[in-house]
PDB file of C-alpha atoms in Angstrom:
ATOM      1  CA  UNK A   8     -93.991 101.483  75.676  1.00 44.00           C
ATOM      2  CA  UNK A   9     -91.469 104.174  76.571  1.00 46.00           C
ATOM      3  CA  UNK A  10     -93.021 106.649  74.176  1.00 50.00           C
ATOM      4  CA  UNK A  11     -96.521 105.979  75.497  1.00 61.00           C
ATOM      5  CA  UNK A  12     -95.330 106.571  79.052  1.00 65.00           C
ATOM      6  CA  UNK A  13     -93.749 109.943  78.369  1.00 63.00           C
ATOM      7  CA  UNK A  14     -96.295 111.157  75.824  1.00 62.00           C
ATOM      8  CA  UNK A  15     -98.434 112.353  78.728  1.00 63.00           C
ATOM      9  CA  UNK A  16     -95.802 114.997  79.506  1.00 65.00           C
ATOM     10  CA  UNK A  17     -95.728 116.496  75.991  1.00 69.00           C
ATOM     11  CA  UNK A  18     -97.547 119.791  75.623  1.00 71.00           C
ATOM     12  CA  UNK A  19    -100.909 119.134  73.877  1.00 70.00           C
ATOM     13  CA  UNK A  20    -101.910 121.199  70.856  1.00 71.00           C
ATOM     14  CA  UNK A  21    -105.187 121.741  69.011  1.00 68.00           C
ATOM     15  CA  UNK A  22    -105.155 123.179  65.499  1.00 70.00           C
ATOM     16  CA  UNK A  23    -101.553 124.170  66.096  1.00 71.00           C
ATOM     17  CA  UNK A  24    -102.440 126.137  69.242  1.00 71.00           C
ATOM     18  CA  UNK A  25    -100.608 125.009  72.430  1.00 74.00           C
ATOM     19  CA  UNK A  26    -103.183 124.165  75.076  1.00 74.00           C
ATOM     20  CA  UNK A  27    -100.679 124.859  77.837  1.00 78.00           C
ATOM     21  CA  UNK A  28    -101.872 128.480  77.697  1.00 78.00           C
ATOM     22  CA  UNK A  29    -105.361 127.352  78.710  1.00 78.00           C
ATOM     23  CA  UNK A  30    -103.897 125.170  81.459  1.00 79.00           C
ATOM     24  CA  UNK A  31    -101.968 128.151  82.810  1.00 82.00           C
ATOM     25  CA  UNK A  32    -105.044 130.401  82.715  1.00 82.00           C
ATOM     26  CA  UNK A  33    -107.447 127.926  84.347  1.00 80.00           C
ATOM     27  CA  UNK A  34    -106.214 128.304  87.973  1.00 79.00           C
ATOM     28  CA  UNK A  35    -107.051 132.013  88.041  1.00 78.00           C
ATOM     29  CA  UNK A  36    -110.585 131.285  86.805  1.00 78.00           C
ATOM     30  CA  UNK A  37    -111.318 128.739  89.537  1.00 77.00           C
ATOM     31  CA  UNK A  38    -110.675 130.956  92.538  1.00 76.00           C
ATOM     32  CA  UNK A  39    -113.656 133.109  93.580  1.00 71.00           C
ATOM     33  CA  UNK A  40    -113.255 136.860  93.405  1.00 71.00           C
ATOM     34  CA  UNK A  41    -113.603 138.872  96.642  1.00 69.00           C
ATOM     35  CA  UNK A  42    -117.067 140.299  97.201  1.00 70.00           C
ATOM     36  CA  UNK A  43    -118.071 143.730  98.478  1.00 73.00           C
ATOM     37  CA  UNK A  44    -120.344 142.297 101.183  1.00 73.00           C
ATOM     38  CA  UNK A  45    -119.597 142.655 104.873  1.00 74.00           C
ATOM     39  CA  UNK A  46    -119.646 138.888 105.371  1.00 70.00           C
ATOM     40  CA  UNK A  47    -118.100 136.469 102.878  1.00 73.00           C
ATOM     41  CA  UNK A  48    -119.260 132.939 102.160  1.00 75.00           C
ATOM     42  CA  UNK A  49    -117.432 129.897 103.493  1.00 79.00           C
ATOM     43  CA  UNK A  50    -115.231 129.467 100.412  1.00 77.00           C
ATOM     44  CA  UNK A  51    -113.962 133.044 100.488  1.00 79.00           C
ATOM     45  CA  UNK A  52    -113.457 132.876 104.261  1.00 82.00           C
ATOM     46  CA  UNK A  53    -111.431 129.662 103.960  1.00 83.00           C
ATOM     47  CA  UNK A  54    -109.419 131.107 101.075  1.00 81.00           C
ATOM     48  CA  UNK A  55    -108.631 134.278 102.996  1.00 83.00           C
ATOM     49  CA  UNK A  56    -107.677 132.318 106.124  1.00 86.00           C
ATOM     50  CA  UNK A  57    -105.322 130.076 104.146  1.00 85.00           C
ATOM     51  CA  UNK A  58    -103.626 132.998 102.387  1.00 84.00           C
ATOM     52  CA  UNK A  59    -103.231 134.960 105.632  1.00 86.00           C
ATOM     53  CA  UNK A  60    -101.747 132.016 107.548  1.00 87.00           C
ATOM     54  CA  UNK A  61     -99.389 131.081 104.728  1.00 84.00           C
ATOM     55  CA  UNK A  62     -98.180 134.650 104.237  1.00 84.00           C
ATOM     56  CA  UNK A  63     -97.665 135.142 107.974  1.00 85.00           C
ATOM     57  CA  UNK A  64     -95.645 131.934 108.313  1.00 82.00           C
ATOM     58  CA  UNK A  65     -93.565 132.537 105.204  1.00 81.00           C
ATOM     59  CA  UNK A  66     -92.619 136.169 105.826  1.00 80.00           C
ATOM     60  CA  UNK A  67     -92.279 136.119 109.604  1.00 79.00           C
ATOM     61  CA  UNK A  68     -88.442 135.727 109.489  1.00 76.00           C
ATOM     62  CA  UNK A  69     -88.070 138.516 106.905  1.00 77.00           C
ATOM     63  CA  UNK A  70     -87.694 142.195 107.664  1.00 76.00           C
ATOM     64  CA  UNK A  71     -89.991 144.901 106.347  1.00 75.00           C
ATOM     65  CA  UNK A  72     -88.149 145.122 103.037  1.00 74.00           C
ATOM     66  CA  UNK A  73     -88.950 141.523 102.211  1.00 77.00           C
ATOM     67  CA  UNK A  74     -92.656 141.987 102.887  1.00 81.00           C
ATOM     68  CA  UNK A  75     -92.966 143.717  99.534  1.00 85.00           C
ATOM     69  CA  UNK A  76     -92.614 140.277  97.953  1.00 86.00           C
ATOM     70  CA  UNK A  77     -95.644 138.905  99.792  1.00 85.00           C
ATOM     71  CA  UNK A  78     -98.225 139.412  96.990  1.00 85.00           C
ATOM     72  CA  UNK A  79     -95.915 137.930  94.343  1.00 88.00           C
ATOM     73  CA  UNK A  80     -94.816 134.840  96.272  1.00 89.00           C
ATOM     74  CA  UNK A  81     -98.269 134.154  97.716  1.00 88.00           C
ATOM     75  CA  UNK A  82     -99.866 134.371  94.270  1.00 88.00           C
ATOM     76  CA  UNK A  83     -97.176 132.094  92.847  1.00 90.00           C
ATOM     77  CA  UNK A  84     -97.758 129.594  95.657  1.00 89.00           C
ATOM     78  CA  UNK A  85    -101.490 129.432  94.922  1.00 88.00           C
ATOM     79  CA  UNK A  86    -100.774 129.219  91.194  1.00 90.00           C
ATOM     80  CA  UNK A  87     -98.344 126.299  91.542  1.00 91.00           C
ATOM     81  CA  UNK A  88    -100.545 124.521  94.063  1.00 90.00           C
ATOM     82  CA  UNK A  89    -103.565 124.714  91.778  1.00 90.00           C
ATOM     83  CA  UNK A  90    -101.604 123.550  88.726  1.00 90.00           C
ATOM     84  CA  UNK A  91    -100.194 120.581  90.637  1.00 90.00           C
ATOM     85  CA  UNK A  92    -103.584 119.555  91.999  1.00 89.00           C
ATOM     86  CA  UNK A  93    -105.372 119.917  88.659  1.00 86.00           C
ATOM     87  CA  UNK A  94    -102.711 117.746  87.047  1.00 85.00           C
ATOM     88  CA  UNK A  95    -103.819 114.803  89.199  1.00 86.00           C
ATOM     89  CA  UNK A  96    -107.243 114.744  87.556  1.00 85.00           C
ATOM     90  CA  UNK A  97    -107.785 112.256  84.707  1.00 80.00           C
ATOM     91  CA  UNK A  98    -107.253 113.474  81.139  1.00 78.00           C
ATOM     92  CA  UNK A  99    -105.518 116.664  82.259  1.00 80.00           C
ATOM     93  CA  UNK A 100    -102.120 118.158  81.517  1.00 81.00           C
ATOM     94  CA  UNK A 101     -99.719 119.300  84.233  1.00 85.00           C
ATOM     95  CA  UNK A 102     -97.690 122.328  83.059  1.00 87.00           C
ATOM     96  CA  UNK A 103     -95.356 122.039  86.061  1.00 88.00           C
ATOM     97  CA  UNK A 104     -93.944 118.779  84.674  1.00 87.00           C
ATOM     98  CA  UNK A 105     -92.261 120.928  81.996  1.00 86.00           C
ATOM     99  CA  UNK A 106     -88.728 121.894  83.006  1.00 87.00           C
ATOM    100  CA  UNK A 107     -88.847 124.931  80.726  1.00 87.00           C
ATOM    101  CA  UNK A 108     -91.813 126.380  82.618  1.00 88.00           C
ATOM    102  CA  UNK A 109     -90.308 125.733  86.042  1.00 91.00           C
ATOM    103  CA  UNK A 110     -86.985 127.265  85.023  1.00 92.00           C
ATOM    104  CA  UNK A 111     -88.870 130.201  83.534  1.00 92.00           C
ATOM    105  CA  UNK A 112     -90.346 130.816  86.982  1.00 92.00           C
ATOM    106  CA  UNK A 113     -87.228 130.020  89.022  1.00 93.00           C
ATOM    107  CA  UNK A 114     -84.496 131.865  87.111  1.00 94.00           C
ATOM    108  CA  UNK A 115     -86.037 135.396  87.034  1.00 94.00           C
ATOM    109  CA  UNK A 116     -87.068 135.274  90.701  1.00 93.00           C
ATOM    110  CA  UNK A 117     -83.691 133.933  91.819  1.00 93.00           C
ATOM    111  CA  UNK A 118     -81.928 136.563  89.693  1.00 93.00           C
ATOM    112  CA  UNK A 119     -84.081 139.277  91.242  1.00 92.00           C
ATOM    113  CA  UNK A 120     -82.998 138.243  94.749  1.00 90.00           C
ATOM    114  CA  UNK A 121     -79.327 138.277  93.695  1.00 90.00           C
ATOM    115  CA  UNK A 122     -79.655 141.708  92.084  1.00 90.00           C
ATOM    116  CA  UNK A 123     -81.363 143.077  95.200  1.00 88.00           C
ATOM    117  CA  UNK A 124     -78.514 141.784  97.356  1.00 86.00           C
ATOM    118  CA  UNK A 125     -75.846 143.228  95.061  1.00 87.00           C
ATOM    119  CA  UNK A 126     -77.586 146.598  94.956  1.00 88.00           C
ATOM    120  CA  UNK A 127     -78.524 147.037  98.623  1.00 84.00           C
ATOM    121  CA  UNK A 128     -75.574 145.403 100.402  1.00 83.00           C
ATOM    122  CA  UNK A 129     -72.853 144.359  97.940  1.00 80.00           C
ATOM    123  CA  UNK A 130     -70.248 143.685 100.646  1.00 80.00           C
ATOM    124  CA  UNK A 131     -72.516 141.260 102.469  1.00 78.00           C
ATOM    125  CA  UNK A 132     -73.617 139.594  99.229  1.00 76.00           C
ATOM    126  CA  UNK A 133     -70.039 139.082  98.045  1.00 78.00           C
ATOM    127  CA  UNK A 134     -69.058 137.915 101.513  1.00 75.00           C
ATOM    128  CA  UNK A 135     -70.970 134.660 100.936  1.00 75.00           C
ATOM    129  CA  UNK A 136     -68.330 133.652  98.410  1.00 78.00           C
ATOM    130  CA  UNK A 137     -65.519 133.765 100.969  1.00 76.00           C
ATOM    131  CA  UNK A 138     -66.270 132.983 104.660  1.00 72.00           C
ATOM    132  CA  UNK A 139     -64.238 134.796 107.278  1.00 73.00           C
ATOM    133  CA  UNK A 140     -61.089 133.038 108.451  1.00 74.00           C
ATOM    134  CA  UNK A 141     -60.602 130.951 105.310  1.00 73.00           C
ATOM    135  CA  UNK A 142     -57.016 129.698 104.817  1.00 78.00           C
ATOM    136  CA  UNK A 143     -55.174 131.350 101.949  1.00 77.00           C
ATOM    137  CA  UNK A 144     -54.724 128.124  99.997  1.00 80.00           C
ATOM    138  CA  UNK A 145     -58.463 127.403 100.058  1.00 79.00           C
ATOM    139  CA  UNK A 146     -59.587 130.841  98.862  1.00 79.00           C
ATOM    140  CA  UNK A 147     -59.676 130.060  95.082  1.00 83.00           C
ATOM    141  CA  UNK A 148     -61.350 126.687  95.670  1.00 85.00           C
ATOM    142  CA  UNK A 149     -64.024 128.115  97.966  1.00 84.00           C
ATOM    143  CA  UNK A 150     -64.802 130.970  95.577  1.00 85.00           C
ATOM    144  CA  UNK A 151     -65.328 128.478  92.736  1.00 88.00           C
ATOM    145  CA  UNK A 152     -67.485 126.201  94.909  1.00 87.00           C
ATOM    146  CA  UNK A 153     -69.644 129.060  96.211  1.00 85.00           C
ATOM    147  CA  UNK A 154     -70.072 130.462  92.704  1.00 87.00           C
ATOM    148  CA  UNK A 155     -71.219 127.075  91.398  1.00 90.00           C
ATOM    149  CA  UNK A 156     -73.599 126.631  94.346  1.00 88.00           C
ATOM    150  CA  UNK A 157     -75.057 130.084  93.685  1.00 87.00           C
ATOM    151  CA  UNK A 158     -75.734 129.483  90.001  1.00 90.00           C
ATOM    152  CA  UNK A 159     -77.072 125.977  90.575  1.00 93.00           C
ATOM    153  CA  UNK A 160     -79.886 127.244  92.818  1.00 91.00           C
ATOM    154  CA  UNK A 161     -82.427 128.059  90.072  1.00 92.00           C
ATOM    155  CA  UNK A 162     -81.618 124.787  88.322  1.00 93.00           C
ATOM    156  CA  UNK A 163     -82.253 122.889  91.557  1.00 92.00           C
ATOM    157  CA  UNK A 164     -85.560 124.724  92.022  1.00 92.00           C
ATOM    158  CA  UNK A 165     -86.827 123.799  88.570  1.00 92.00           C
ATOM    159  CA  UNK A 166     -85.486 120.235  88.499  1.00 92.00           C
ATOM    160  CA  UNK A 167     -86.848 119.414  91.976  1.00 92.00           C
ATOM    161  CA  UNK A 168     -90.387 120.425  91.060  1.00 92.00           C
ATOM    162  CA  UNK A 169     -90.249 118.727  87.655  1.00 91.00           C
ATOM    163  CA  UNK A 170     -88.696 115.475  88.877  1.00 90.00           C
ATOM    164  CA  UNK A 171     -91.059 114.964  91.814  1.00 91.00           C
ATOM    165  CA  UNK A 172     -94.216 115.544  89.784  1.00 90.00           C
ATOM    166  CA  UNK A 173     -92.984 113.521  86.804  1.00 88.00           C
ATOM    167  CA  UNK A 174     -92.019 110.547  88.979  1.00 88.00           C
ATOM    168  CA  UNK A 175     -95.387 110.565  90.714  1.00 87.00           C
ATOM    169  CA  UNK A 176     -97.320 110.677  87.452  1.00 85.00           C
ATOM    170  CA  UNK A 177     -95.241 107.829  86.025  1.00 87.00           C
ATOM    171  CA  UNK A 178     -95.850 105.666  89.098  1.00 88.00           C
ATOM    172  CA  UNK A 179     -99.594 106.282  88.950  1.00 88.00           C
ATOM    173  CA  UNK A 180     -99.619 105.427  85.245  1.00 84.00           C
ATOM    174  CA  UNK A 181     -97.627 102.214  85.724  1.00 86.00           C
ATOM    175  CA  UNK A 182     -99.615 100.940  88.707  1.00 89.00           C
ATOM    176  CA  UNK A 183    -102.988 101.724  87.102  1.00 87.00           C
ATOM    177  CA  UNK A 184    -101.910  99.918  83.929  1.00 85.00           C
ATOM    178  CA  UNK A 185    -100.812  96.933  86.010  1.00 86.00           C
ATOM    179  CA  UNK A 186    -104.198  96.849  87.745  1.00 88.00           C
ATOM    180  CA  UNK A 187    -106.060  96.643  84.427  1.00 86.00           C
ATOM    181  CA  UNK A 188    -103.732  93.927  83.140  1.00 86.00           C
ATOM    182  CA  UNK A 189    -103.938  91.797  86.299  1.00 86.00           C
ATOM    183  CA  UNK A 190    -107.710  92.102  86.787  1.00 84.00           C
ATOM    184  CA  UNK A 191    -108.786  89.225  84.460  1.00 84.00           C
ATOM    185  CA  UNK A 192    -105.864  86.970  85.428  1.00 85.00           C
ATOM    186  CA  UNK A 193    -105.374  87.567  89.169  1.00 86.00           C
ATOM    187  CA  UNK A 194    -108.280  89.536  90.660  1.00 84.00           C
ATOM    188  CA  UNK A 195    -106.891  89.430  94.203  1.00 88.00           C
ATOM    189  CA  UNK A 196    -103.561  90.899  93.152  1.00 86.00           C
ATOM    190  CA  UNK A 197    -105.408  93.483  91.058  1.00 85.00           C
ATOM    191  CA  UNK A 198    -107.446  94.568  94.096  1.00 90.00           C
ATOM    192  CA  UNK A 199    -104.299  94.915  96.175  1.00 90.00           C
ATOM    193  CA  UNK A 200    -102.671  96.889  93.365  1.00 89.00           C
ATOM    194  CA  UNK A 201    -105.698  99.180  93.226  1.00 88.00           C
ATOM    195  CA  UNK A 202    -105.446  99.774  96.973  1.00 91.00           C
ATOM    196  CA  UNK A 203    -101.780 100.634  96.461  1.00 90.00           C
ATOM    197  CA  UNK A 204    -102.822 103.015  93.687  1.00 89.00           C
ATOM    198  CA  UNK A 205    -105.260 104.810  96.010  1.00 91.00           C
ATOM    199  CA  UNK A 206    -102.575 105.249  98.668  1.00 92.00           C
ATOM    200  CA  UNK A 207    -100.132 106.477  96.029  1.00 90.00           C
ATOM    201  CA  UNK A 208    -102.707 108.984  94.804  1.00 90.00           C
ATOM    202  CA  UNK A 209    -103.078 110.366  98.326  1.00 93.00           C
ATOM    203  CA  UNK A 210     -99.298 110.569  98.545  1.00 92.00           C
ATOM    204  CA  UNK A 211     -99.191 112.461  95.246  1.00 91.00           C
ATOM    205  CA  UNK A 212    -101.737 114.968  96.564  1.00 92.00           C
ATOM    206  CA  UNK A 213     -99.405 115.606  99.487  1.00 93.00           C
ATOM    207  CA  UNK A 214     -96.388 115.835  97.153  1.00 92.00           C
ATOM    208  CA  UNK A 215     -98.210 118.332  94.926  1.00 91.00           C
ATOM    209  CA  UNK A 216     -98.873 120.562  97.936  1.00 91.00           C
ATOM    210  CA  UNK A 217     -95.439 120.149  99.505  1.00 92.00           C
ATOM    211  CA  UNK A 218     -93.494 120.821  96.302  1.00 93.00           C
ATOM    212  CA  UNK A 219     -95.361 124.073  95.666  1.00 91.00           C
ATOM    213  CA  UNK A 220     -94.630 125.133  99.256  1.00 90.00           C
ATOM    214  CA  UNK A 221     -90.944 124.119  99.031  1.00 92.00           C
ATOM    215  CA  UNK A 222     -90.519 126.110  95.796  1.00 93.00           C
ATOM    216  CA  UNK A 223     -91.765 129.294  97.474  1.00 92.00           C
ATOM    217  CA  UNK A 224     -89.988 128.570 100.758  1.00 89.00           C
ATOM    218  CA  UNK A 225     -86.598 128.294  99.046  1.00 91.00           C
ATOM    219  CA  UNK A 226     -87.223 131.518  97.153  1.00 90.00           C
ATOM    220  CA  UNK A 227     -88.038 133.247 100.436  1.00 89.00           C
ATOM    221  CA  UNK A 228     -84.786 131.890 101.945  1.00 87.00           C
ATOM    222  CA  UNK A 229     -82.811 133.228  98.991  1.00 89.00           C
ATOM    223  CA  UNK A 230     -84.545 136.551  99.489  1.00 87.00           C
ATOM    224  CA  UNK A 231     -83.750 136.512 103.208  1.00 85.00           C
ATOM    225  CA  UNK A 232     -80.029 136.168 102.430  1.00 83.00           C
ATOM    226  CA  UNK A 233     -80.025 139.276 100.261  1.00 81.00           C
ATOM    227  CA  UNK A 234     -82.071 141.806 102.216  1.00 78.00           C
TER     228      UNK A 234
END
């Protein structure tokens, strides 16, 4: 039973070829390309409005130096959002339930923000390790705590995204299995369980959107500290 539950999170392969590469490529094929016409269709207009509003809200607190990250973070937001939403479809694989993928996205971007802070304003970046007015006896302890909190940031980014999506998928799997089992024995309970499954699915849609936004929002906050 345990193996069957977690088998859905293993990367599928076909003829020895990992299909996660196809899953990672699919989001970019679904979005329509911009046209050269003066007026776009409704899909392109809605897509452009969403990207403009998200970028404006995300980068409003940042100065002009941080605006250079807008294309990267906005593209990553759309990428993660599409992967999370596609993973809710039946018989699909969610790459963002893999901790290795999420850490592969979180660690380089977090490291880039740290390097930018160390290069542009090293005094301010190192000042986070030791707040002003710290008692002498607490200086070694605070430096150790701040160093641990700094290096745990990319791990928290990856684990948060992985854990939330994995827990949601497991709950959907368990409740749907319970509905099929209870249907011939207790139809009323099975109907109530199915209603619970529908509400949980709506909740998972919201979680898929929120977790992609939180991932990018935290990266933008890390960037704001270092520019």
